[in-house]
Amino acid sequence: MKTRIHKLQDIHKQIELLNITHQREAWRALMAEQTIIPDLNQIKILHYSNSTMQSQNLQRTESKEERKWKCTPRKKTLIGNVEKILCLDSSEEDNKVGLIDWSCNGLISFGNQNGISICNRDGIELGMCKEKNAKVVKWSNDGSKLAICTSLRIILYDLEKEKSIWNISSKCLRALPHSNHCICWSFDDRYIVIGCEEAISVYETDTGKLIESIWTIRYMDCISSLNFSPNYKYLVSTDGEQNFGIFTWPDIKFCYYIELSDKIRAVAWHPQMSNTLCIGSGRSLMLWNVNKKTIIDHKSVKSYDFRVENLVWNKLSGELVVHWTYREGNKRYSIVPVLASFDRIVDALPLKHQTHISFLKFNGTHEELITCDNEVFSIWNFFGEKSQYGRQVPLYNSTRQKQGVLNRNPIR
């Protein structure tokens, strides 16, 4: 598969010039609106003929060609200083990113030497699952249950009952030091989908009964991540190397897999374009159309020292948050810009130079962003102190019917 790779501008330089860039765009929009400079917002296309030379004016827009996904980007920088900092005793293991999750109700689960702790956004511990060999944890969509994978077992912890409601062994899990495990929940929380070394398995939430298991060794060497599309029609998997595979849901039928040139480190589905998938591979970003099996856009950072670590799309604005790391000497540092398109950075987290991020996720309303740097958890207001999207309302509420999709979305 051949595609033309475009180079992203220098990320550091774009972030430094954010305020100036926003001011220029605001002045340009104002002058175009007031027609201070004729034809400022127009492109002239010349048409030649034997007798006359005419010009046709076309409205200048940034939408379809420059912006490859639905997005209503901010017109100024909104992310200020961190709103809240929590110092929690999290795991010291290398795979600590799998042992952290943030529920739709604002609860943080994280692994430490005593098991899996559950705290609120003020750092107050609300519960503890005393499972010391956990590999990965994942909150249900309604935030009431926590699925936990160990080397050989799967546990379902009920937050309200403050205990595990089932604990089963799994043949697909392996007690290997660096074995891969991943978890995702179905639309209505009826099923838990587990990915491991060689299989994708589906368990019934109420009973822990194994519903189906598909061995993936003939498609991919192992499964290191699983993510549902917003319409829950597709399931994308990665194998920790250069391959990603597409499965249909709920039948878990294998569709196809693609091998890239660099290791895949992150994937994210667009919240409203269910067939659009962003893939972070090496120092590159790829926009992929799952239905057509085609690349929509492909951009790469200039510097070879850059590496994509995490991707997350905001459901309210359609802006893409990209976590890159870059090398200086023998150390790697983090930089987290907000993208309106692959060519346009509109904001960034004001991180300290030495910050190293191992976790990045939005809260239930997508107005707050949480990051983790070792044992320090930081909560950021993504749209500034006074959000343009109004009062925060949880996407999922146990007192009403579970939704699984965003009820309100101003993305146009």
mmCIF file of C-alpha atoms in Angstrom:
data_model
loop_
_atom_site.group_PDB
_atom_site.id
_atom_site.type_symbol
_atom_site.label_atom_id
_atom_site.label_comp_id
_atom_site.label_asym_id
_atom_site.label_seq_id
_atom_site.Cartn_x
_atom_site.Cartn_y
_atom_site.Cartn_z
ATOM 1 C CA MET A 1 0.000 0.000 0.000
ATOM 2 C CA LYS A 2 1.564 3.265 -1.107
ATOM 3 C CA THR A 3 0.742 6.669 0.276
ATOM 4 C CA ARG A 4 2.378 10.056 0.263
ATOM 5 C CA ILE A 5 3.649 10.985 3.730
ATOM 6 C CA HIS A 6 3.498 14.678 4.590
ATOM 7 C CA LYS A 7 5.671 16.202 7.300
ATOM 8 C CA LEU A 8 4.111 17.884 10.293
ATOM 9 C CA GLN A 9 5.627 21.210 11.199
ATOM 10 C CA ASP A 10 7.824 21.428 14.269
ATOM 11 C CA ILE A 11 5.492 20.718 17.203
ATOM 12 C CA HIS A 12 7.430 22.785 19.748
ATOM 13 C CA LYS A 13 7.435 25.817 17.434
ATOM 14 C CA GLN A 14 3.696 25.554 16.741
ATOM 15 C CA ILE A 15 2.899 25.414 20.445
ATOM 16 C CA GLU A 16 5.117 28.419 21.206
ATOM 17 C CA LEU A 17 3.302 30.464 18.545
ATOM 18 C CA LEU A 18 -0.244 29.358 19.497
ATOM 19 C CA ASN A 19 -1.405 32.718 20.854
ATOM 20 C CA ILE A 20 0.004 34.602 17.865
ATOM 21 C CA THR A 21 -1.593 32.130 15.453
ATOM 22 C CA HIS A 22 -5.006 32.450 17.124
ATOM 23 C CA GLN A 23 -4.756 36.268 17.059
ATOM 24 C CA ARG A 24 -3.932 36.266 13.336
ATOM 25 C CA GLU A 25 -6.861 33.973 12.577
ATOM 26 C CA ALA A 26 -9.217 36.150 14.622
ATOM 27 C CA TRP A 27 -8.101 39.321 12.792
ATOM 28 C CA ARG A 28 -8.415 37.615 9.441
ATOM 29 C CA ALA A 29 -11.945 36.423 10.256
ATOM 30 C CA LEU A 30 -12.907 39.924 11.414
ATOM 31 C CA MET A 31 -11.525 41.606 8.283
ATOM 32 C CA ALA A 32 -13.217 39.048 6.045
ATOM 33 C CA GLU A 33 -16.531 39.601 7.821
ATOM 34 C CA GLN A 34 -16.274 43.385 7.500
ATOM 35 C CA THR A 35 -14.857 43.125 3.950
ATOM 36 C CA ILE A 36 -12.039 45.495 4.952
ATOM 37 C CA ILE A 37 -9.826 43.886 2.305
ATOM 38 C CA PRO A 38 -11.785 42.736 -0.766
ATOM 39 C CA ASP A 39 -11.366 39.072 -1.732
ATOM 40 C CA LEU A 40 -9.413 38.358 1.484
ATOM 41 C CA ASN A 41 -11.282 35.121 2.060
ATOM 42 C CA GLN A 42 -11.492 34.055 -1.564
ATOM 43 C CA ILE A 43 -9.393 32.100 -4.021
ATOM 44 C CA LYS A 44 -9.391 33.153 -7.673
ATOM 45 C CA ILE A 45 -9.449 30.507 -10.332
ATOM 46 C CA LEU A 46 -8.567 31.791 -13.826
ATOM 47 C CA HIS A 47 -10.379 30.416 -16.868
ATOM 48 C CA TYR A 48 -8.859 31.104 -20.287
ATOM 49 C CA SER A 49 -10.688 31.271 -23.634
ATOM 50 C CA ASN A 50 -9.924 32.627 -27.093
ATOM 51 C CA SER A 51 -11.796 35.863 -26.539
ATOM 52 C CA THR A 52 -11.997 36.616 -22.830
ATOM 53 C CA MET A 53 -10.321 35.919 -19.526
ATOM 54 C CA GLN A 54 -12.763 35.494 -16.654
ATOM 55 C CA SER A 55 -12.346 34.816 -12.957
ATOM 56 C CA GLN A 56 -14.534 32.768 -10.700
ATOM 57 C CA ASN A 57 -14.451 33.359 -6.960
ATOM 58 C CA LEU A 58 -14.576 30.361 -4.652
ATOM 59 C CA GLN A 59 -15.133 30.736 -0.920
ATOM 60 C CA ARG A 60 -12.040 29.938 1.087
ATOM 61 C CA THR A 61 -12.693 27.335 3.777
ATOM 62 C CA GLU A 62 -10.577 25.162 6.012
ATOM 63 C CA SER A 63 -13.104 22.380 6.220
ATOM 64 C CA LYS A 64 -13.065 19.465 3.828
ATOM 65 C CA GLU A 65 -9.587 19.459 2.314
ATOM 66 C CA GLU A 66 -7.587 20.629 5.330
ATOM 67 C CA ARG A 67 -9.711 19.081 8.064
ATOM 68 C CA LYS A 68 -10.208 15.388 7.473
ATOM 69 C CA TRP A 69 -12.615 14.787 10.364
ATOM 70 C CA LYS A 70 -15.622 16.484 11.985
ATOM 71 C CA CYS A 71 -14.371 19.119 14.388
ATOM 72 C CA THR A 72 -15.331 22.458 15.946
ATOM 73 C CA PRO A 73 -11.899 23.666 17.126
ATOM 74 C CA ARG A 74 -11.312 26.336 19.731
ATOM 75 C CA LYS A 75 -10.434 29.829 18.561
ATOM 76 C CA LYS A 76 -8.023 30.512 21.398
ATOM 77 C CA THR A 77 -5.960 28.557 23.907
ATOM 78 C CA LEU A 78 -8.214 27.344 26.726
ATOM 79 C CA ILE A 79 -6.175 24.898 28.788
ATOM 80 C CA GLY A 80 -4.603 26.708 31.717
ATOM 81 C CA ASN A 81 -2.743 25.455 34.753
ATOM 82 C CA VAL A 82 -3.668 22.085 36.197
ATOM 83 C CA GLU A 83 -6.903 22.255 38.204
ATOM 84 C CA LYS A 84 -6.122 19.536 40.730
ATOM 85 C CA ILE A 85 -3.093 17.413 41.642
ATOM 86 C CA LEU A 86 -3.395 14.108 43.510
ATOM 87 C CA CYS A 87 -0.434 12.188 44.920
ATOM 88 C CA LEU A 88 -1.457 8.531 45.074
ATOM 89 C CA ASP A 89 0.581 5.421 45.856
ATOM 90 C CA SER A 90 0.377 3.730 42.454
ATOM 91 C CA SER A 91 2.202 0.690 41.082
ATOM 92 C CA GLU A 92 5.921 0.800 40.354
ATOM 93 C CA GLU A 93 5.697 -1.884 37.657
ATOM 94 C CA ASP A 94 6.516 -1.187 34.015
ATOM 95 C CA ASN A 95 2.950 -1.968 32.922
ATOM 96 C CA LYS A 96 1.408 0.552 35.308
ATOM 97 C CA VAL A 97 -0.546 2.180 32.478
ATOM 98 C CA GLY A 98 -2.759 -0.917 32.359
ATOM 99 C CA LEU A 99 -3.384 -0.659 36.087
ATOM 100 C CA ILE A 100 -4.941 2.822 35.873
ATOM 101 C CA ASP A 101 -8.438 3.763 34.734
ATOM 102 C CA TRP A 102 -10.844 6.673 35.245
ATOM 103 C CA SER A 103 -14.550 5.908 35.422
ATOM 104 C CA CYS A 104 -17.382 7.986 33.961
ATOM 105 C CA ASN A 105 -18.253 8.946 37.546
ATOM 106 C CA GLY A 106 -14.828 10.454 38.177
ATOM 107 C CA LEU A 107 -13.393 7.549 40.203
ATOM 108 C CA ILE A 108 -9.749 6.572 39.780
ATOM 109 C CA SER A 109 -8.673 2.939 40.021
ATOM 110 C CA PHE A 110 -4.961 2.209 40.260
ATOM 111 C CA GLY A 111 -2.767 -0.701 41.244
ATOM 112 C CA ASN A 112 -0.334 -0.592 44.138
ATOM 113 C CA GLN A 113 1.389 -3.051 46.464
ATOM 114 C CA ASN A 114 -1.835 -3.661 48.403
ATOM 115 C CA GLY A 115 -4.073 -4.371 45.409
ATOM 116 C CA ILE A 116 -6.405 -2.127 43.381
ATOM 117 C CA SER A 117 -7.354 1.125 45.137
ATOM 118 C CA ILE A 118 -10.434 3.159 44.174
ATOM 119 C CA CYS A 119 -10.408 6.898 44.947
ATOM 120 C CA ASN A 120 -12.575 9.884 44.105
ATOM 121 C CA ARG A 121 -11.254 13.003 42.377
ATOM 122 C CA ASP A 122 -10.228 14.407 45.787
ATOM 123 C CA GLY A 123 -7.930 11.450 46.449
ATOM 124 C CA ILE A 124 -10.175 9.896 49.130
ATOM 125 C CA GLU A 125 -10.109 6.100 49.012
ATOM 126 C CA LEU A 126 -13.570 4.604 48.572
ATOM 127 C CA GLY A 127 -12.699 0.954 48.159
ATOM 128 C CA MET A 128 -9.994 -1.652 47.738
ATOM 129 C CA CYS A 129 -9.831 -4.892 45.781
ATOM 130 C CA LYS A 130 -7.052 -6.918 47.423
ATOM 131 C CA GLU A 131 -5.721 -8.497 44.253
ATOM 132 C CA LYS A 132 -1.955 -8.058 44.170
ATOM 133 C CA ASN A 133 -1.164 -9.735 40.851
ATOM 134 C CA ALA A 134 -3.318 -7.608 38.563
ATOM 135 C CA LYS A 135 -2.160 -6.904 35.000
ATOM 136 C CA VAL A 136 -4.925 -4.592 33.753
ATOM 137 C CA VAL A 137 -8.144 -2.965 35.041
ATOM 138 C CA LYS A 138 -11.126 -1.461 33.206
ATOM 139 C CA TRP A 139 -14.272 0.315 34.436
ATOM 140 C CA SER A 140 -17.661 -0.612 33.002
ATOM 141 C CA ASN A 141 -19.440 2.026 30.908
ATOM 142 C CA ASP A 142 -21.811 2.893 33.770
ATOM 143 C CA GLY A 143 -18.935 3.089 36.284
ATOM 144 C CA SER A 144 -20.442 0.578 38.717
ATOM 145 C CA LYS A 145 -18.085 -2.375 38.140
ATOM 146 C CA LEU A 146 -14.382 -2.917 37.619
ATOM 147 C CA ALA A 147 -12.979 -5.791 35.541
ATOM 148 C CA ILE A 148 -9.543 -7.012 36.616
ATOM 149 C CA CYS A 149 -7.158 -9.387 34.827
ATOM 150 C CA THR A 150 -4.343 -11.201 36.592
ATOM 151 C CA SER A 151 -1.892 -13.632 35.032
ATOM 152 C CA LEU A 152 -4.408 -16.471 35.211
ATOM 153 C CA ARG A 153 -7.722 -15.116 36.459
ATOM 154 C CA ILE A 154 -10.480 -12.606 35.678
ATOM 155 C CA ILE A 155 -12.216 -10.809 38.540
ATOM 156 C CA LEU A 156 -15.305 -8.601 38.500
ATOM 157 C CA TYR A 157 -15.445 -6.114 41.380
ATOM 158 C CA ASP A 158 -18.760 -4.459 42.282
ATOM 159 C CA LEU A 159 -18.278 -0.936 43.623
ATOM 160 C CA GLU A 160 -21.651 -0.759 45.387
ATOM 161 C CA LYS A 161 -21.267 -4.157 47.082
ATOM 162 C CA GLU A 162 -17.568 -3.449 47.733
ATOM 163 C CA LYS A 163 -16.573 -6.990 46.828
ATOM 164 C CA SER A 164 -15.797 -9.286 43.923
ATOM 165 C CA ILE A 165 -18.954 -10.860 42.527
ATOM 166 C CA TRP A 166 -17.062 -13.517 40.568
ATOM 167 C CA ASN A 167 -13.525 -14.745 40.160
ATOM 168 C CA ILE A 168 -12.761 -17.269 37.419
ATOM 169 C CA SER A 169 -9.722 -18.871 35.837
ATOM 170 C CA SER A 170 -9.069 -18.398 32.128
ATOM 171 C CA LYS A 171 -7.155 -20.801 29.903
ATOM 172 C CA CYS A 172 -6.227 -18.061 27.451
ATOM 173 C CA LEU A 173 -4.366 -16.044 30.088
ATOM 174 C CA ARG A 174 -0.733 -16.955 30.609
ATOM 175 C CA ALA A 175 1.484 -16.495 33.627
ATOM 176 C CA LEU A 176 4.290 -14.927 31.626
ATOM 177 C CA PRO A 177 6.197 -11.890 32.989
ATOM 178 C CA HIS A 178 5.508 -9.742 29.916
ATOM 179 C CA SER A 179 2.273 -11.324 28.654
ATOM 180 C CA ASN A 180 -0.298 -8.963 27.162
ATOM 181 C CA HIS A 181 -3.791 -8.490 28.577
ATOM 182 C CA CYS A 182 -6.508 -6.001 27.672
ATOM 183 C CA ILE A 183 -10.187 -5.434 28.509
ATOM 184 C CA CYS A 184 -13.132 -3.643 26.937
ATOM 185 C CA TRP A 185 -16.867 -3.604 27.717
ATOM 186 C CA SER A 186 -19.793 -4.063 25.342
ATOM 187 C CA PHE A 187 -22.303 -1.271 24.652
ATOM 188 C CA ASP A 188 -24.751 -2.213 27.424
ATOM 189 C CA ASP A 189 -22.162 -3.696 29.834
ATOM 190 C CA ARG A 190 -23.646 -7.161 29.299
ATOM 191 C CA TYR A 191 -20.316 -8.581 28.155
ATOM 192 C CA ILE A 192 -16.654 -8.219 29.018
ATOM 193 C CA VAL A 193 -14.217 -8.743 26.145
ATOM 194 C CA ILE A 194 -10.749 -9.960 27.104
ATOM 195 C CA GLY A 195 -7.707 -9.931 24.832
ATOM 196 C CA CYS A 196 -4.650 -11.999 25.684
ATOM 197 C CA GLU A 197 -1.683 -13.670 23.999
ATOM 198 C CA GLU A 198 -3.573 -15.686 21.415
ATOM 199 C CA ALA A 199 -7.317 -15.132 21.804
ATOM 200 C CA ILE A 200 -10.244 -12.758 22.179
ATOM 201 C CA SER A 201 -12.777 -14.063 24.699
ATOM 202 C CA VAL A 202 -16.252 -12.842 25.632
ATOM 203 C CA TYR A 203 -17.655 -13.309 29.154
ATOM 204 C CA GLU A 204 -21.138 -12.689 30.481
ATOM 205 C CA THR A 205 -21.031 -9.936 33.076
ATOM 206 C CA ASP A 206 -23.694 -11.311 35.432
ATOM 207 C CA THR A 207 -22.284 -14.839 35.713
ATOM 208 C CA GLY A 208 -18.713 -14.787 34.399
ATOM 209 C CA LYS A 209 -19.658 -17.511 31.915
ATOM 210 C CA LEU A 210 -17.461 -17.823 28.824
ATOM 211 C CA ILE A 211 -19.696 -17.070 25.826
ATOM 212 C CA GLU A 212 -17.210 -17.308 22.976
ATOM 213 C CA SER A 213 -13.497 -17.424 22.332
ATOM 214 C CA ILE A 214 -11.717 -16.868 19.013
ATOM 215 C CA TRP A 215 -8.077 -17.820 18.621
ATOM 216 C CA THR A 216 -6.228 -15.159 16.681
ATOM 217 C CA ILE A 217 -2.827 -16.792 16.219
ATOM 218 C CA ARG A 218 -3.418 -17.284 12.478
ATOM 219 C CA TYR A 219 -4.200 -13.540 12.085
ATOM 220 C CA MET A 220 -2.018 -11.855 14.700
ATOM 221 C CA ASP A 221 0.689 -13.115 17.044
ATOM 222 C CA CYS A 222 -1.019 -11.720 20.139
ATOM 223 C CA ILE A 223 -3.581 -9.138 21.278
ATOM 224 C CA SER A 224 -2.282 -6.162 23.251
ATOM 225 C CA SER A 225 -5.219 -3.711 22.896
ATOM 226 C CA LEU A 226 -8.939 -3.805 22.053
ATOM 227 C CA ASN A 227 -11.197 -0.836 21.265
ATOM 228 C CA PHE A 228 -14.843 -0.687 20.165
ATOM 229 C CA SER A 229 -15.971 1.726 17.473
ATOM 230 C CA PRO A 230 -18.534 4.329 18.695
ATOM 231 C CA ASN A 231 -21.414 2.414 17.068
ATOM 232 C CA TYR A 232 -20.097 -0.896 18.482
ATOM 233 C CA LYS A 233 -20.028 -2.414 15.018
ATOM 234 C CA TYR A 234 -16.269 -2.960 14.899
ATOM 235 C CA LEU A 235 -13.553 -4.057 17.281
ATOM 236 C CA VAL A 236 -9.993 -2.994 16.498
ATOM 237 C CA SER A 237 -7.084 -4.935 17.949
ATOM 238 C CA THR A 238 -3.332 -4.368 17.952
ATOM 239 C CA ASP A 239 -0.634 -6.923 18.655
ATOM 240 C CA GLY A 240 1.982 -4.704 20.279
ATOM 241 C CA GLU A 241 4.019 -4.612 17.076
ATOM 242 C CA GLN A 242 3.138 -3.306 13.587
ATOM 243 C CA ASN A 243 -0.235 -5.007 13.010
ATOM 244 C CA PHE A 244 -3.807 -3.978 13.644
ATOM 245 C CA GLY A 245 -6.850 -6.129 12.927
ATOM 246 C CA ILE A 246 -10.540 -5.369 12.444
ATOM 247 C CA PHE A 247 -13.268 -7.655 13.815
ATOM 248 C CA THR A 248 -17.033 -7.272 13.602
ATOM 249 C CA TRP A 249 -19.213 -7.232 16.716
ATOM 250 C CA PRO A 250 -21.074 -9.062 18.192
ATOM 251 C CA ASP A 251 -20.130 -12.099 16.092
ATOM 252 C CA ILE A 252 -16.365 -11.403 16.436
ATOM 253 C CA LYS A 253 -15.773 -12.240 12.799
ATOM 254 C CA PHE A 254 -12.302 -11.436 11.508
ATOM 255 C CA CYS A 255 -12.399 -8.892 8.638
ATOM 256 C CA TYR A 256 -8.782 -8.067 7.817
ATOM 257 C CA TYR A 257 -5.486 -6.935 9.259
ATOM 258 C CA ILE A 258 -2.930 -4.375 8.129
ATOM 259 C CA GLU A 259 0.826 -4.407 8.724
ATOM 260 C CA LEU A 260 2.493 -1.002 9.107
ATOM 261 C CA SER A 261 6.154 -0.087 8.931
ATOM 262 C CA ASP A 262 6.462 1.048 12.582
ATOM 263 C CA LYS A 263 5.244 -0.258 15.911
ATOM 264 C CA ILE A 264 1.647 0.733 16.752
ATOM 265 C CA ARG A 265 1.443 2.409 20.155
ATOM 266 C CA ALA A 266 -2.052 3.963 20.174
ATOM 267 C CA VAL A 267 -5.406 3.893 18.381
ATOM 268 C CA ALA A 268 -8.555 6.031 18.766
ATOM 269 C CA TRP A 269 -11.950 6.062 17.032
ATOM 270 C CA HIS A 270 -13.541 9.341 16.019
ATOM 271 C CA PRO A 271 -16.551 9.815 18.353
ATOM 272 C CA GLN A 272 -19.048 10.606 15.569
ATOM 273 C CA MET A 273 -17.450 9.093 12.463
ATOM 274 C CA SER A 274 -17.666 5.422 13.387
ATOM 275 C CA ASN A 275 -15.669 4.278 10.376
ATOM 276 C CA THR A 276 -12.752 6.643 11.072
ATOM 277 C CA LEU A 277 -9.796 5.387 13.089
ATOM 278 C CA CYS A 278 -6.633 7.270 14.071
ATOM 279 C CA ILE A 279 -3.500 5.173 14.495
ATOM 280 C CA GLY A 280 -0.285 6.288 16.151
ATOM 281 C CA SER A 281 2.636 4.363 14.677
ATOM 282 C CA GLY A 282 6.193 5.371 15.426
ATOM 283 C CA ARG A 283 6.383 9.147 14.888
ATOM 284 C CA SER A 284 3.431 9.140 12.479
ATOM 285 C CA LEU A 285 -0.326 9.637 12.639
ATOM 286 C CA MET A 286 -2.611 7.807 10.238
ATOM 287 C CA LEU A 287 -6.312 8.417 9.596
ATOM 288 C CA TRP A 288 -7.912 5.193 8.396
ATOM 289 C CA ASN A 289 -11.325 4.492 6.827
ATOM 290 C CA VAL A 290 -12.313 1.077 8.174
ATOM 291 C CA ASN A 291 -15.160 0.482 5.713
ATOM 292 C CA LYS A 292 -13.174 1.353 2.584
ATOM 293 C CA LYS A 293 -9.844 0.003 3.887
ATOM 294 C CA THR A 294 -8.150 3.189 2.758
ATOM 295 C CA ILE A 295 -5.893 5.845 4.279
ATOM 296 C CA ILE A 296 -7.607 9.226 4.600
ATOM 297 C CA ASP A 297 -4.520 11.094 5.766
ATOM 298 C CA HIS A 298 -0.995 10.276 6.929
ATOM 299 C CA LYS A 299 1.323 12.744 8.636
ATOM 300 C CA SER A 300 4.715 12.379 10.270
ATOM 301 C CA VAL A 301 6.715 14.518 12.702
ATOM 302 C CA LYS A 302 9.978 15.860 11.315
ATOM 303 C CA SER A 303 12.178 14.619 14.142
ATOM 304 C CA TYR A 304 12.982 10.917 14.438
ATOM 305 C CA ASP A 305 13.206 11.402 18.225
ATOM 306 C CA PHE A 306 9.405 11.775 18.435
ATOM 307 C CA ARG A 307 7.094 8.846 19.200
ATOM 308 C CA VAL A 308 3.302 8.675 19.552
ATOM 309 C CA GLU A 309 2.296 7.225 22.938
ATOM 310 C CA ASN A 310 -1.423 7.897 23.341
ATOM 311 C CA LEU A 311 -4.412 9.243 21.415
ATOM 312 C CA VAL A 312 -7.805 10.414 22.639
ATOM 313 C CA TRP A 313 -10.605 12.239 20.805
ATOM 314 C CA ASN A 314 -12.837 14.765 22.551
ATOM 315 C CA LYS A 315 -16.512 13.901 22.018
ATOM 316 C CA LEU A 316 -17.677 17.492 22.424
ATOM 317 C CA SER A 317 -15.370 19.319 20.034
ATOM 318 C CA GLY A 318 -13.920 16.562 17.856
ATOM 319 C CA GLU A 319 -10.398 17.764 18.685
ATOM 320 C CA LEU A 320 -7.689 15.115 18.817
ATOM 321 C CA VAL A 321 -5.319 15.027 21.796
ATOM 322 C CA VAL A 322 -1.984 13.440 20.937
ATOM 323 C CA HIS A 323 0.583 12.400 23.517
ATOM 324 C CA TRP A 324 4.065 12.387 21.997
ATOM 325 C CA THR A 325 7.348 11.666 23.715
ATOM 326 C CA TYR A 326 10.670 12.967 22.458
ATOM 327 C CA ARG A 327 14.247 12.217 23.367
ATOM 328 C CA GLU A 328 16.855 14.602 24.740
ATOM 329 C CA GLY A 329 20.057 12.805 25.575
ATOM 330 C CA ASN A 330 19.204 9.580 27.397
ATOM 331 C CA LYS A 331 15.809 10.761 28.659
ATOM 332 C CA ARG A 332 12.347 10.955 27.094
ATOM 333 C CA TYR A 333 9.912 13.794 27.775
ATOM 334 C CA SER A 334 6.232 14.324 27.011
ATOM 335 C CA ILE A 335 4.386 16.878 24.919
ATOM 336 C CA VAL A 336 0.584 16.869 24.519
ATOM 337 C CA PRO A 337 -0.870 19.131 21.794
ATOM 338 C CA VAL A 338 -4.549 19.433 20.793
ATOM 339 C CA LEU A 339 -5.149 19.041 17.056
ATOM 340 C CA ALA A 340 -7.970 20.394 14.892
ATOM 341 C CA SER A 341 -6.354 18.562 11.977
ATOM 342 C CA PHE A 342 -3.014 16.914 11.338
ATOM 343 C CA ASP A 343 -1.752 20.296 10.115
ATOM 344 C CA ARG A 344 -3.161 22.494 12.848
ATOM 345 C CA ILE A 345 -2.375 22.585 16.580
ATOM 346 C CA VAL A 346 -4.883 24.705 18.543
ATOM 347 C CA ASP A 347 -3.838 24.124 22.169
ATOM 348 C CA ALA A 348 -1.510 22.097 24.397
ATOM 349 C CA LEU A 349 -1.152 20.944 27.991
ATOM 350 C CA PRO A 350 1.323 23.310 29.711
ATOM 351 C CA LEU A 351 3.538 20.491 30.984
ATOM 352 C CA LYS A 352 6.846 20.955 32.731
ATOM 353 C CA HIS A 353 9.830 19.952 30.636
ATOM 354 C CA GLN A 354 10.662 16.837 32.671
ATOM 355 C CA THR A 355 7.115 15.481 32.851
ATOM 356 C CA HIS A 356 6.672 11.838 31.861
ATOM 357 C CA ILE A 357 3.054 10.774 31.256
ATOM 358 C CA SER A 358 1.953 7.149 31.532
ATOM 359 C CA PHE A 359 -1.827 7.657 31.357
ATOM 360 C CA LEU A 360 -4.195 10.020 29.522
ATOM 361 C CA LYS A 361 -8.004 9.942 29.488
ATOM 362 C CA PHE A 362 -11.122 12.163 29.447
ATOM 363 C CA ASN A 363 -13.761 12.084 32.149
ATOM 364 C CA GLY A 364 -17.386 11.094 31.452
ATOM 365 C CA THR A 365 -18.447 14.518 30.176
ATOM 366 C CA HIS A 366 -15.200 15.050 28.226
ATOM 367 C CA GLU A 367 -14.663 18.432 29.901
ATOM 368 C CA GLU A 368 -11.766 17.234 32.047
ATOM 369 C CA LEU A 369 -8.584 15.395 31.163
ATOM 370 C CA ILE A 370 -6.553 13.329 33.614
ATOM 371 C CA THR A 371 -2.853 12.531 33.265
ATOM 372 C CA CYS A 372 -0.535 10.450 35.431
ATOM 373 C CA ASP A 373 3.151 11.130 36.011
ATOM 374 C CA ASN A 374 4.493 8.335 38.240
ATOM 375 C CA GLU A 375 2.375 8.749 41.420
ATOM 376 C CA VAL A 376 1.083 12.225 40.538
ATOM 377 C CA PHE A 377 -2.385 12.443 38.950
ATOM 378 C CA SER A 378 -3.264 15.782 37.346
ATOM 379 C CA ILE A 379 -6.786 16.891 36.359
ATOM 380 C CA TRP A 380 -7.069 19.547 33.629
ATOM 381 C CA ASN A 381 -10.010 21.679 32.491
ATOM 382 C CA PHE A 382 -9.984 20.936 28.764
ATOM 383 C CA PHE A 383 -12.170 23.941 27.845
ATOM 384 C CA GLY A 384 -10.892 26.337 30.492
ATOM 385 C CA GLU A 385 -12.429 27.210 33.841
ATOM 386 C CA LYS A 386 -15.820 28.080 32.339
ATOM 387 C CA SER A 387 -16.610 25.445 29.762
ATOM 388 C CA GLN A 388 -18.372 26.559 26.580
ATOM 389 C CA TYR A 389 -20.419 23.380 26.859
ATOM 390 C CA GLY A 390 -22.100 24.307 30.144
ATOM 391 C CA ARG A 391 -22.794 22.231 33.232
ATOM 392 C CA GLN A 392 -21.169 18.830 33.472
ATOM 393 C CA VAL A 393 -23.670 15.976 33.149
ATOM 394 C CA PRO A 394 -22.429 12.350 33.357
ATOM 395 C CA LEU A 395 -22.804 10.401 30.128
ATOM 396 C CA TYR A 396 -23.811 7.321 32.039
ATOM 397 C CA ASN A 397 -26.147 7.264 35.002
ATOM 398 C CA SER A 398 -27.094 4.123 36.900
ATOM 399 C CA THR A 399 -30.535 5.557 37.706
ATOM 400 C CA ARG A 400 -31.535 5.729 34.060
ATOM 401 C CA GLN A 401 -31.132 3.481 31.057
ATOM 402 C CA LYS A 402 -27.506 2.985 30.122
ATOM 403 C CA GLN A 403 -26.636 4.869 26.990
ATOM 404 C CA GLY A 404 -23.165 3.969 25.793
ATOM 405 C CA VAL A 405 -23.145 6.966 23.431
ATOM 406 C CA LEU A 406 -23.022 10.692 23.913
ATOM 407 C CA ASN A 407 -26.471 12.262 24.306
ATOM 408 C CA ARG A 408 -25.456 15.748 23.263
ATOM 409 C CA ASN A 409 -22.759 16.639 20.802
ATOM 410 C CA PRO A 410 -22.125 20.047 19.257
ATOM 411 C CA ILE A 411 -19.714 18.678 16.637
ATOM 412 C CA ARG A 412 -20.886 19.797 13.224
#
